[in-house]
Coordinates of C-alpha atoms in Angstrom, one line a residue:
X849 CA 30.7 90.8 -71.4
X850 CA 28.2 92.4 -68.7
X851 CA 25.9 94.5 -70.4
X852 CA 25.4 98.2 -69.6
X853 CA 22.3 99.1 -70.8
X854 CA 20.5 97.2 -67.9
X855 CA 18.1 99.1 -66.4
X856 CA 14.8 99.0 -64.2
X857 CA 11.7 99.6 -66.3
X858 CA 10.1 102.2 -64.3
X859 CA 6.8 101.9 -65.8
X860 CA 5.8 98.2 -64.6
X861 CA 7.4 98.9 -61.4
X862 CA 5.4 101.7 -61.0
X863 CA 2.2 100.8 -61.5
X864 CA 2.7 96.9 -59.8
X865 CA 3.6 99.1 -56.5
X866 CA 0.8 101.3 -57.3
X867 CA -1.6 98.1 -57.3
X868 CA 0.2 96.7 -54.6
X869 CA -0.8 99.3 -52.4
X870 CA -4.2 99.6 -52.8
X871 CA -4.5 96.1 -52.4
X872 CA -2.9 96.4 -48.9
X873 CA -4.7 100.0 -48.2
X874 CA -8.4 98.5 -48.9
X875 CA -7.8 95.4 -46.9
X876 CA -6.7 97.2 -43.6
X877 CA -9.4 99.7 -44.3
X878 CA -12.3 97.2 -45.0
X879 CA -11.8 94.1 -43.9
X880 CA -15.2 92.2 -44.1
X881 CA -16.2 94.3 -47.5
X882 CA -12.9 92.6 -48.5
X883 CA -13.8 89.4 -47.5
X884 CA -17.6 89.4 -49.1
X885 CA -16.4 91.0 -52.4
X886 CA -14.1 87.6 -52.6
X887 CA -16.2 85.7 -52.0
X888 CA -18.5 86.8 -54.9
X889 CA -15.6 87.2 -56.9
X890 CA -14.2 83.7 -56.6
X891 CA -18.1 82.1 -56.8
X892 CA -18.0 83.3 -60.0
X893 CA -14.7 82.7 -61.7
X894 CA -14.7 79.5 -60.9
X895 CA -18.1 78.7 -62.1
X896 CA -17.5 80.5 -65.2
X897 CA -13.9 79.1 -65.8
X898 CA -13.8 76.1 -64.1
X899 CA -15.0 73.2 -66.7
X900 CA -11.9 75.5 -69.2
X901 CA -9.0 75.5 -66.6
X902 CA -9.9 71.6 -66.0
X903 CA -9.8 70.7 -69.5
X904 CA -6.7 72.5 -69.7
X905 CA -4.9 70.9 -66.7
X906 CA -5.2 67.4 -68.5
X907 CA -4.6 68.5 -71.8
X908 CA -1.4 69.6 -70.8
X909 CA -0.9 66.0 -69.2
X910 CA -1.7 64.6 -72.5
X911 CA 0.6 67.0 -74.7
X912 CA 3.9 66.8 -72.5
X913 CA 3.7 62.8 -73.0
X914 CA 3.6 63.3 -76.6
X915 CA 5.9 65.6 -76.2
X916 CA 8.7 63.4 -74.5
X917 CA 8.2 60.6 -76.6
X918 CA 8.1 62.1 -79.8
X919 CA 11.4 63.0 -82.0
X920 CA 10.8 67.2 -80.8
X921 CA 12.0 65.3 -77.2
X922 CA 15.5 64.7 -78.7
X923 CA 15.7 68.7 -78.8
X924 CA 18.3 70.5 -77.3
X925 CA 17.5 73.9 -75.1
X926 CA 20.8 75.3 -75.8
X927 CA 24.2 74.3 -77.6
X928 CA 26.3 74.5 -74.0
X929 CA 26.5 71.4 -72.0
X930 CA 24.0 71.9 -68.4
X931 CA 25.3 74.4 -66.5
X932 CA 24.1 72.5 -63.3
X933 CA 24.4 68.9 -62.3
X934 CA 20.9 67.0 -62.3
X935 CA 19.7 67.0 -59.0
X936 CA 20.8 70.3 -58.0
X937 CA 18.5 71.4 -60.9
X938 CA 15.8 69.1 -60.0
X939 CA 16.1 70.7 -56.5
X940 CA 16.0 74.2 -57.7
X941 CA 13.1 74.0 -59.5
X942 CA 11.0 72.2 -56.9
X943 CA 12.1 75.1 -54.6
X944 CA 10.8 77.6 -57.4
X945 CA 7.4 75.7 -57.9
X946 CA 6.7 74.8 -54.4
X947 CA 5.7 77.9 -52.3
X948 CA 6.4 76.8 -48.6
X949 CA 2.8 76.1 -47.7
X950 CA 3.8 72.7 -48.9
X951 CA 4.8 72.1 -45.1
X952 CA 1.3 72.6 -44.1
X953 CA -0.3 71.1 -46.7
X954 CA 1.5 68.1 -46.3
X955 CA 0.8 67.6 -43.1
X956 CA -3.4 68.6 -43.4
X957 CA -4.7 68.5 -46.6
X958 CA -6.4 65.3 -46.1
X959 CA -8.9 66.2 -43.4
X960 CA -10.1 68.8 -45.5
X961 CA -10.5 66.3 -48.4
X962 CA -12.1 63.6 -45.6
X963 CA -14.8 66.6 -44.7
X964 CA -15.6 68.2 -47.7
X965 CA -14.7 64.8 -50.2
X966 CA -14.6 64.7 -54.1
X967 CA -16.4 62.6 -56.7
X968 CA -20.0 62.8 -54.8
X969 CA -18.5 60.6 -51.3
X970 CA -20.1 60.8 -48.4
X971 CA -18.5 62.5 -45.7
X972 CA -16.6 61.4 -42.9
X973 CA -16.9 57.8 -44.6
X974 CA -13.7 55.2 -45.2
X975 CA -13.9 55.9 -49.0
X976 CA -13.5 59.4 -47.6
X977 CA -10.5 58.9 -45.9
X978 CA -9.3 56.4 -48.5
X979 CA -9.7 59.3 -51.2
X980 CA -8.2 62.0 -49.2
X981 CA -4.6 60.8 -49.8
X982 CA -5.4 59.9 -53.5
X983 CA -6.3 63.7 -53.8
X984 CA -3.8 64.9 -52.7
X985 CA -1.6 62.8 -54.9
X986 CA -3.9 64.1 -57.7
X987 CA -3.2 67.7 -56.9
X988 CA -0.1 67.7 -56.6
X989 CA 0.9 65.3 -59.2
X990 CA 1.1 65.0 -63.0
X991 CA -1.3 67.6 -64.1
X992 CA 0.2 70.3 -61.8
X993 CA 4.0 69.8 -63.1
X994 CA 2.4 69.5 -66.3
X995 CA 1.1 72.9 -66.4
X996 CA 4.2 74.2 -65.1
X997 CA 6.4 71.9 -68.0
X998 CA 5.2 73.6 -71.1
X999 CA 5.4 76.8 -70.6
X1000 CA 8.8 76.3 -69.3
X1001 CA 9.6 74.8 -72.3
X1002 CA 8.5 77.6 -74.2
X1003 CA 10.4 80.1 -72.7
X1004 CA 13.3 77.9 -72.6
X1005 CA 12.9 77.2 -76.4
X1006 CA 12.2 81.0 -76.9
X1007 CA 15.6 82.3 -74.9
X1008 CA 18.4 79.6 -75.6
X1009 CA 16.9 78.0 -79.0
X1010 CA 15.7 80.9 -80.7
X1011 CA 18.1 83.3 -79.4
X1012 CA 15.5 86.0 -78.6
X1013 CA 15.9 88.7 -75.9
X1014 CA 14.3 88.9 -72.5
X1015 CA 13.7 86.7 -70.0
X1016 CA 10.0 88.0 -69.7
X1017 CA 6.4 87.1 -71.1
X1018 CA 6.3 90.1 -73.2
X1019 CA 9.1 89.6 -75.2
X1020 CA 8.2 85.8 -75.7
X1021 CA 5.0 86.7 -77.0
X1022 CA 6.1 89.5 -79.4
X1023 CA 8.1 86.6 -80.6
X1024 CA 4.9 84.6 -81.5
X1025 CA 2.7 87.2 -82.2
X1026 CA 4.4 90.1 -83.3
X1027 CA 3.0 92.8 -80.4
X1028 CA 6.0 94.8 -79.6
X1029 CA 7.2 94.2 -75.9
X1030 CA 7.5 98.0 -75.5
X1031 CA 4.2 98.3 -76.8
X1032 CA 0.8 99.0 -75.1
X1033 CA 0.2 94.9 -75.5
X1034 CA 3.9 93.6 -73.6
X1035 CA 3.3 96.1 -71.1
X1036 CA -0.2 94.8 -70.2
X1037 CA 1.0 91.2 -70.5
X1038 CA 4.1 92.0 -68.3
X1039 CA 1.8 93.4 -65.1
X1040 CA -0.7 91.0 -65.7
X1041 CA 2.5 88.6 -64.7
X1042 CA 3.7 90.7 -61.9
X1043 CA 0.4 91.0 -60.3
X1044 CA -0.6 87.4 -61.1
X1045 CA 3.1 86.4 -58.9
X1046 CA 1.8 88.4 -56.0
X1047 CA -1.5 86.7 -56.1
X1048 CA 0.2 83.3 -56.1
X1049 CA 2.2 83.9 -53.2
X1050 CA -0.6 85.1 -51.0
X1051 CA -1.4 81.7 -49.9
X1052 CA 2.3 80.7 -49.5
X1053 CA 3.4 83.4 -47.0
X1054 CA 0.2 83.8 -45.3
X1055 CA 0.0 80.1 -44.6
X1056 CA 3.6 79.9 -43.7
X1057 CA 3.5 82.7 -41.3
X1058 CA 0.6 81.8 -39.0
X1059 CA 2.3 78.1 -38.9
X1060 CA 5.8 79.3 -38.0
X1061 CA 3.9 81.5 -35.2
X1062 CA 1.6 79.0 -34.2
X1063 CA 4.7 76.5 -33.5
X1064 CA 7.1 79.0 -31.7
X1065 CA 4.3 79.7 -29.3
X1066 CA 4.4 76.2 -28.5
X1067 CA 8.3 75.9 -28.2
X1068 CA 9.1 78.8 -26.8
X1069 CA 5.8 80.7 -25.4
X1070 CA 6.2 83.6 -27.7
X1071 CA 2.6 84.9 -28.0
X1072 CA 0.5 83.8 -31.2
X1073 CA 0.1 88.1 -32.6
X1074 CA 0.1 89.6 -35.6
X1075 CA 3.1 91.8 -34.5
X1076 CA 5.0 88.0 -34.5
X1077 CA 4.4 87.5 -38.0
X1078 CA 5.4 90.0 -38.8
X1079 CA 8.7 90.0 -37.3
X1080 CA 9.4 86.3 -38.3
X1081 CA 8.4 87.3 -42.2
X1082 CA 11.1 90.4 -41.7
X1083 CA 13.2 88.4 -40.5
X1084 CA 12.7 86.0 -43.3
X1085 CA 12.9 88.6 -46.0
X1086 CA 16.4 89.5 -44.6
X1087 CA 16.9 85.6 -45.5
X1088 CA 15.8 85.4 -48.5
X1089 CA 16.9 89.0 -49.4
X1090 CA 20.3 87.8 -48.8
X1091 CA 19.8 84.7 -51.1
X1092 CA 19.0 87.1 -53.6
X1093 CA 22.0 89.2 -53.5
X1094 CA 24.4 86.3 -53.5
X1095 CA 22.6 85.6 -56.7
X1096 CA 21.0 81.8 -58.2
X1097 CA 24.9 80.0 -57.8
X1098 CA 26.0 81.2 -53.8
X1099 CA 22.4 81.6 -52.7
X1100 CA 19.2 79.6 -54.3
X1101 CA 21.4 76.2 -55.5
X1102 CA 22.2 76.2 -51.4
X1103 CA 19.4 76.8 -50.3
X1104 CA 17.2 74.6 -52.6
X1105 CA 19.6 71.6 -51.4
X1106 CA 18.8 72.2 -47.9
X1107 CA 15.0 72.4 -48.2
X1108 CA 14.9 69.4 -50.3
X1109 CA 17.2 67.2 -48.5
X1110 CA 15.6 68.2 -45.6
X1111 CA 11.8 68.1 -46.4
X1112 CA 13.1 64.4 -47.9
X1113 CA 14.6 63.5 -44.3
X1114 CA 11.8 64.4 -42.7
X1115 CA 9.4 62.7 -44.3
X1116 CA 11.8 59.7 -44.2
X1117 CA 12.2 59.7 -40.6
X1118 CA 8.6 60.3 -40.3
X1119 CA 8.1 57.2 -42.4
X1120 CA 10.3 55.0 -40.4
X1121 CA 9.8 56.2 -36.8
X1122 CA 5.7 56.4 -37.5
X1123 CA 3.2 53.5 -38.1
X1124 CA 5.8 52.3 -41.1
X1125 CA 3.5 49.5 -42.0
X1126 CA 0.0 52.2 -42.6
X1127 CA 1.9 54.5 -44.0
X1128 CA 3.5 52.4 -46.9
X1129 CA -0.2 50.4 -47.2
X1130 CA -1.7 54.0 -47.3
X1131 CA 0.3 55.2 -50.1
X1132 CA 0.7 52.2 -52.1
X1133 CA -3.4 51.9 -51.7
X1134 CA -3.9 56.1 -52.1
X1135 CA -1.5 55.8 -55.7
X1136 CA -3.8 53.0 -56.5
X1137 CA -7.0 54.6 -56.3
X1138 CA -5.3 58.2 -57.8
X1139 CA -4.4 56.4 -61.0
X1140 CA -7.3 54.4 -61.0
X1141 CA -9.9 57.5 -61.2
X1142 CA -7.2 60.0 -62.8
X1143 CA -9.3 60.7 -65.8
X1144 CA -12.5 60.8 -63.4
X1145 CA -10.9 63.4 -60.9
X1146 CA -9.1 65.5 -63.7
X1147 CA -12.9 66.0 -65.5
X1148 CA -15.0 65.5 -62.6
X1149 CA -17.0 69.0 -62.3
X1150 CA -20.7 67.9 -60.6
X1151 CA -23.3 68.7 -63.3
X1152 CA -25.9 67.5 -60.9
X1153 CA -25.0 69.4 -58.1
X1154 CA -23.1 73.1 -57.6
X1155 CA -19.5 71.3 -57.9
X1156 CA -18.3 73.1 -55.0
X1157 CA -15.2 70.4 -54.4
X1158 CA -14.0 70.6 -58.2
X1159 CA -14.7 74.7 -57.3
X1160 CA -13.1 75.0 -54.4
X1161 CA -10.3 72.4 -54.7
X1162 CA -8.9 71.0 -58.2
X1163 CA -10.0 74.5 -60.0
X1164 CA -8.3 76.5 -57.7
X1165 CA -5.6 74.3 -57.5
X1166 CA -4.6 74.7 -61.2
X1167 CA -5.2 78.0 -61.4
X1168 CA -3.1 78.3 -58.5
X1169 CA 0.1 76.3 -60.4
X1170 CA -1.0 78.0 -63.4
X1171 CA -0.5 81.8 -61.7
X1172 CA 3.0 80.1 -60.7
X1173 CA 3.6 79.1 -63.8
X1174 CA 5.6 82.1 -65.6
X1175 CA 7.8 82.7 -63.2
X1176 CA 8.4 79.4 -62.8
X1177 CA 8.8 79.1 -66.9
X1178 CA 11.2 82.2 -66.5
X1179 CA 13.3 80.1 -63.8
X1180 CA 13.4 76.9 -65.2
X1181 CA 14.3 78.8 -68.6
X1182 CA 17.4 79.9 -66.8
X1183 CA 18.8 77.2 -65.5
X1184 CA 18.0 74.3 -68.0
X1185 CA 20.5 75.7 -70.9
X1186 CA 22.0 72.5 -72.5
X1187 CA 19.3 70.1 -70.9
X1188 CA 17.0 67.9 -73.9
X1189 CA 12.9 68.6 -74.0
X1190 CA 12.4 64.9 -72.9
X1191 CA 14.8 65.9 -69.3
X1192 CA 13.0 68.8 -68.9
X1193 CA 9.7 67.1 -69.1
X1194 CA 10.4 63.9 -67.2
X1195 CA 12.7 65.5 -64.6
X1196 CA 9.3 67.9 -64.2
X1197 CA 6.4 65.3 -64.0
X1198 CA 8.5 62.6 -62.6
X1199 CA 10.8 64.4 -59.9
X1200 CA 8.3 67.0 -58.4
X1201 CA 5.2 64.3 -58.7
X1202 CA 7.6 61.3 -57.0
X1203 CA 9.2 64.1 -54.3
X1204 CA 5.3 65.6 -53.3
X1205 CA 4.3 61.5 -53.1
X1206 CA 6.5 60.5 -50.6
X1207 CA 6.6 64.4 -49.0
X1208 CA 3.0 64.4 -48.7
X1209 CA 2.5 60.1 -48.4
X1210 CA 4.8 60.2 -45.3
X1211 CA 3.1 63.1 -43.0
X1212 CA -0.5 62.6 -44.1
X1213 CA 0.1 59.1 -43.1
X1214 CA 1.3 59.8 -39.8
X1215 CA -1.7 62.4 -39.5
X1216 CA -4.4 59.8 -40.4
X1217 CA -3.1 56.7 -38.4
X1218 CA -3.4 59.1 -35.4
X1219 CA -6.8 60.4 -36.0
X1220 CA -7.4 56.6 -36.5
X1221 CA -5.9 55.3 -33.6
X1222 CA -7.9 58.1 -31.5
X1223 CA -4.7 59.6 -30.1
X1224 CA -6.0 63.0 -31.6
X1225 CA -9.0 64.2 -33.5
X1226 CA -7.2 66.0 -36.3
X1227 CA -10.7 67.2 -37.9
X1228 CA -12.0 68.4 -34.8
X1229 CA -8.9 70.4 -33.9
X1230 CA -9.2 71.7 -37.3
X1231 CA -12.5 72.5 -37.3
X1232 CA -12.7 74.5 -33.1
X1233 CA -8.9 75.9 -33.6
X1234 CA -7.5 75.6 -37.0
X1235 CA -5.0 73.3 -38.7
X1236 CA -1.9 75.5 -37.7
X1237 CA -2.7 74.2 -33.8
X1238 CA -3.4 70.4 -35.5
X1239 CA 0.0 70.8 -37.2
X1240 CA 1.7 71.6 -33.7
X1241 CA 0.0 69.1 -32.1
X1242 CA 0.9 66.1 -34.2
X1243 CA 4.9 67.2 -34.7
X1244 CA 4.6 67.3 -30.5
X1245 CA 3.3 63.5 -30.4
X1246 CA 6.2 62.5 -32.0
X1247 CA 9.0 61.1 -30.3
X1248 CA 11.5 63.8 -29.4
X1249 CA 8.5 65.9 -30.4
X1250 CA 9.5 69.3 -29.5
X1251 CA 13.1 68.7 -31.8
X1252 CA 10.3 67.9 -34.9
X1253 CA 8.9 70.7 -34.2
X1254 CA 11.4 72.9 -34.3
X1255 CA 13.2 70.8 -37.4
X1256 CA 9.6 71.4 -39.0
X1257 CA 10.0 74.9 -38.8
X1258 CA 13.7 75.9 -39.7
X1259 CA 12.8 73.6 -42.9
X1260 CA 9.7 75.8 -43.8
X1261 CA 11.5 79.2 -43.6
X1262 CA 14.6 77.7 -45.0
X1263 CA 11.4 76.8 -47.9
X1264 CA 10.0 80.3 -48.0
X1265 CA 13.3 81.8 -48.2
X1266 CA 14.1 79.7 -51.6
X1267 CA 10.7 80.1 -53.1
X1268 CA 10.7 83.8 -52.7
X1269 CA 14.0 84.3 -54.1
X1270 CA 13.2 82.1 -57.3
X1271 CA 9.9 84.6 -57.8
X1272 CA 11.6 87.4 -56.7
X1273 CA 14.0 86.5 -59.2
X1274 CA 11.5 86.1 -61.9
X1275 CA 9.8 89.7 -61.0
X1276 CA 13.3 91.3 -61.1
X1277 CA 13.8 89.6 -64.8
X1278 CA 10.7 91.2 -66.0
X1279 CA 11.5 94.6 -64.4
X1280 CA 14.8 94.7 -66.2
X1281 CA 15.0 95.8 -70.0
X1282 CA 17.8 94.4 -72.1
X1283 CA 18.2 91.1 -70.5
X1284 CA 20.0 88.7 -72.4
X1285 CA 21.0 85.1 -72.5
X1286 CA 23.8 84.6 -69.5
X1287 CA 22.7 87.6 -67.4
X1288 CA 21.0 88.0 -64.7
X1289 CA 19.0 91.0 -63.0
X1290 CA 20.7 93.5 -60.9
X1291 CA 21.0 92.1 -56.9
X1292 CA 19.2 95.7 -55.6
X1293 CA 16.3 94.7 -58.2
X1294 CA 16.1 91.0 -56.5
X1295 CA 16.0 92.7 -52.7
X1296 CA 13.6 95.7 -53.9
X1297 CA 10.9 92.5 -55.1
X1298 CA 11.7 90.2 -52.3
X1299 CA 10.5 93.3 -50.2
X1300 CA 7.7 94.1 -52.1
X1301 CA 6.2 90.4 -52.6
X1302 CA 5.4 90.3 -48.3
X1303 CA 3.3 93.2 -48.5
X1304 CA -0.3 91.7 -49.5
X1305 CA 0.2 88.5 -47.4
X1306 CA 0.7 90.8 -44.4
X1307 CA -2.3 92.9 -45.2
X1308 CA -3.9 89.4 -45.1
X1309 CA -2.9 88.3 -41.9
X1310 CA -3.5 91.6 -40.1
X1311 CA -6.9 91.7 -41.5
X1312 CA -7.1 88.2 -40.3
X1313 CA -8.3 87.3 -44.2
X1314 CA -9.9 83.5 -44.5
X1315 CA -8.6 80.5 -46.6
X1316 CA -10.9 81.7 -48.6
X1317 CA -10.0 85.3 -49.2
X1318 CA -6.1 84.4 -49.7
X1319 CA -7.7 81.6 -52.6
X1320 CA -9.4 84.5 -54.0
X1321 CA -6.4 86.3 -54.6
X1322 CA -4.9 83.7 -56.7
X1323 CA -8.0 83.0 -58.6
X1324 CA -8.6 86.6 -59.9
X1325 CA -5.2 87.0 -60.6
X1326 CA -4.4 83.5 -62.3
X1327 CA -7.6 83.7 -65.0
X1328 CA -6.3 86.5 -66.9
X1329 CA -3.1 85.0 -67.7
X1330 CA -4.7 81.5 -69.2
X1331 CA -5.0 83.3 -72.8
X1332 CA -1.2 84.3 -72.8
X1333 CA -0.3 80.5 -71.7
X1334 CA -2.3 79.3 -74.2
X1335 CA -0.3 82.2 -76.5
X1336 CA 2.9 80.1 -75.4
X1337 CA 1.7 76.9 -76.1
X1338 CA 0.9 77.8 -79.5
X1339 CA 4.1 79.1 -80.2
X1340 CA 6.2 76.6 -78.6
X1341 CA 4.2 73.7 -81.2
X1342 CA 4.8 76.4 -84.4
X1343 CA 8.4 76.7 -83.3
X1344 CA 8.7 73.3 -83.4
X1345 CA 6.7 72.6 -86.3
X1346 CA 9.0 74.9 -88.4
X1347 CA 12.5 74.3 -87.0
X1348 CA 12.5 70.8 -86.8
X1349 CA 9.1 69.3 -88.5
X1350 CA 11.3 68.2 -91.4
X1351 CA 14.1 67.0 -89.6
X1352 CA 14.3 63.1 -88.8
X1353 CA 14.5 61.9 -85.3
X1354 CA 18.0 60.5 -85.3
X1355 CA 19.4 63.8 -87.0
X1356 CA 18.0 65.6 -83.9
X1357 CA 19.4 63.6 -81.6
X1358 CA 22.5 64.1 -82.7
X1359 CA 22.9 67.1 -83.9
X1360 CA 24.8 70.2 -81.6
X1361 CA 23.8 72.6 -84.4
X1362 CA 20.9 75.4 -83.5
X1363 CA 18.2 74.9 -85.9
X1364 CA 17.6 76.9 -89.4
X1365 CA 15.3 79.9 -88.0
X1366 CA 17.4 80.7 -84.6
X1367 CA 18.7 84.2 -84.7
X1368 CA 22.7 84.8 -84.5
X1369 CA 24.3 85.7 -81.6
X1370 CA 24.4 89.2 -81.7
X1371 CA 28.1 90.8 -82.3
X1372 CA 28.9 91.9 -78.7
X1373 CA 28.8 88.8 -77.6
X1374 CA 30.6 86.8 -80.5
X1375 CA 33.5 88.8 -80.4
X1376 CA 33.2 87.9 -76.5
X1377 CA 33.9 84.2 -77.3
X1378 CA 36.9 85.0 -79.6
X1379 CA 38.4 87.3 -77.2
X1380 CA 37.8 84.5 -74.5
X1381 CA 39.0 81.4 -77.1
X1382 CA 42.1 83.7 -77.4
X1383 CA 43.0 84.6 -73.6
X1384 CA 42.0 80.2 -73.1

């Protein structure tokens, strides 16, 4: 039964435009006040936050494993059988997770790693190099699906386990705590979400856009402007938009098969056609030295000296996937109805750490062996031009290189368009009162906050903003919302505790029944089944 009483809640769509706009208004106005101010800004959030947000990050390593292998694994998120098949949802919510930055990242993370290294290494050294690709590994391995795996759980738990309405943070933590989603508290906790997801894609579309420009100039001689970008992110959001309208079955499921399969291929052929014998050596040896030092590198904050690479890297890093993580939660919530805790979990932590391994294992490999092999100086080109002319460069050396190239690119906005969609999505869910389990947000809604979610990244490329500005962005936006994760956490464990702590493994496992404090479906939607059981 579709329900009627959907509507936009003009309040926090109000005031997230309002914010919005400023944003964009003072970064066109004042550019290098902008730029100082962050700066300052993220100097000191991440020294006052950073030794918290790292504890965090491998705590919630430590908490999904006893998680998945304790009896609360056996529970079922939702009495239906999965509405997707596994890999398609494995796909989808690597698409939702992974903004499509990933693309560049993949291909240059490890020179900034080899020039600025971790745990005290000299720079420019072998352990340097060595270390690079372990880092990278590091970052974008089991702590970062971990903080995006419990408070997906949560909200899962929350929605199809205790039967609550809205898809959104403030109705999960009126839930727990009691605050009133209507009240003065949801509403805060709601914008601090919305304006936390436009901090968070900052990086994603900012990065993406100056790549895709960088690249076309080289295939095609279109000139590398700011007027570019901003016709290929248009042209994009009309992508993506579209996605949105056809809604998550027709349009995201698609597209997150394409990007994945392709980003797999790619890195595949990469793997094969490249120095195959480096590249496995280098990940094999890169794994080694990750697992090896995981405790190190997940604590490792510098007493001795201003820990500018935990700073600058690893904190910003989780506070990155933690500023993803509630729309992600939101997303992963919808389409993991009928999946186990343990699926969730694993198919989290294994499938997006195992995907980013060989992703990142195959191109970084191919990058180093031909800074190695002198055929290019990756760090210089970084360092005189910037890495979206080293990514050009290396795709062109390639065999056929112009056709990588331009398979490179279609792949990355194929990438953008599915990781906008899924937060657009996610925005559109919190804008929407009276969401219930089964229903989705209104299409217009989806469009109206694809639209909306390009604005600051194009204020940051025609300001011309540094790595460092966009990082700012996520920063400031991502600390506020560690207390209402930690909210969710809380309440995911109590949930648990008391639905389930007196129930023995073996009965969980096998039992279809929702537990003892779920609420009732509510009576619109019960005499929905019996009408359906009848027409059947």
């Amino acid at each position: 039964m579709k329900n009627t009483s959907l509507r936009s809640d003009g309040f926090l769509t109000g005031c997230t435009i309002a914010a919005v706009l400023v944003t964009v208004v003072a970064l066109a106005e004042w550019p290098a006040q902008a730029a100082a101010t962050a700066s300052h800004l993220f100097e000191w959030s991440t020294r006052s936050f950073g030794a918290l947000v790292q504890v965090l990050a491998f705590g919630c390593v430590l908490a999904c494993l006893a998680l998945a292998f304790s009896k609360y694994g056996n529970v079922r998120l939702g009495e239906d059988k999965p509405e997707y098949s596994t890999l398609s949802w494995i796909f989808m919510f690597i698409c939702a997770g992974m903004g499509s930055s990933t693309m560049y990242w993949g291909v240059m993370e490890w020179v900034y790693y080899y020039q600025t290294p971790g745990l005290n290494i000299a720079s420019g050294s072998r352990d340097a190099l060595e270390y690079s690709i372990s880092y990278s590994f590091f970052h974008w391995g089991l702590s970062a699906w971990a903080i995006y795996a419990l408070p997906s759980l949560a909200m899962a738990y929350h929605f199809h386990v205790r039967k609550n309405k809205g898809l959104n943070l403030a109705s999960i933590v009126e839930a727990i705590t009691g605050f009133r989603a209507s009240g003065p508290v949801g509403r805060v906790v709601d914008l601090i979400f919305l304006l936390t997801m436009f901090g968070a894609l900052t990086v994603s579309i900012a990065l993406t856009a100056s790549t895709l420009t960088r690249g076309l100039a080289s295939l095609t001689g279109v000139p590398d402007t700011f007027t570019t970008q901003l016709v290929i992110i248009v042209g994009v959001s009309i992508l993506f938009s579209l996605s949105a309208y056809v809604g998550i079955d027709g349009g995201m499921q698609r597209l997150s098969h394409m990007v994945c399969w392709g980003a797999l291929l790619l890195a595949a052929v990469v793997f094969v056609i490249g120095p195959t014998q480096f590249t496995g050596n280098n990940i094999v040896n890169g794994l080694g030295r990750m697992l090896q030092d995981y405790v190190h590198m997940s604590l490792f904050t510098d007493p001795a000296g201003d820990g500018s690479f935990s700073r600058s890297w690893t904190v910003f890093y989780w506070l990155w996937w933690v500023s993803y993580s509630p729309g992600v939660a939101m997303f992963v919530a919808r389409v993991s109805k009928g999946r186990k805790i343990r699926e969730v979990i694993m198919a989290l932590l294994l499938g997006g750490s195992v995907g980013c391994w060989f992703f990142f294992g195959a191109l970084e490999s191919y990058s180093m062996h031909q800074f190695l092999s002198g055929a290019i100086d990756v760090p210089r080109i970084l360092k005189e031009h910037g890495g979206e002319e080293a990514v050009q460069i290396l795709l062109n050396a390639m065999p056929a290189g112009q056709f990588f190239l331009g398979v490179y690119l279609a792949i990355m906005v194929v990438f953008l368009a599915a990781h906008v969609d899924a937060v657009a999505y996610a925005v559109a869910a919190t804008t929407t009162r009276n969401l219930r389990e089964g229903e989705d947000p209104t299409p217009t809604s989806r469009v109206f906050w694809c639209v909306m979610l390009t604005l600051v990244p194009l204020a940051m490329l025609f300001t011309k903003a540094s790595l460092e500005t966009m990082k700012t962005a996520v920063v400031l936006t991502a600390i506020p919302f560690l207390a209402i994760l930690a909210i969710k956490l809380f309440g995911l464990f109590r949930w648990l505790s008391q639905d389930y702590g007196n129930i023995p493994a073996h009965l969980i496992e096998s039992s279809t029944m929702p537990p003892p404090h779920a609420k009732p479906a509510s009576p619109d939607r019960d005499a929905g089944s019996k009408q359906a059981a009848i027409a059947e």
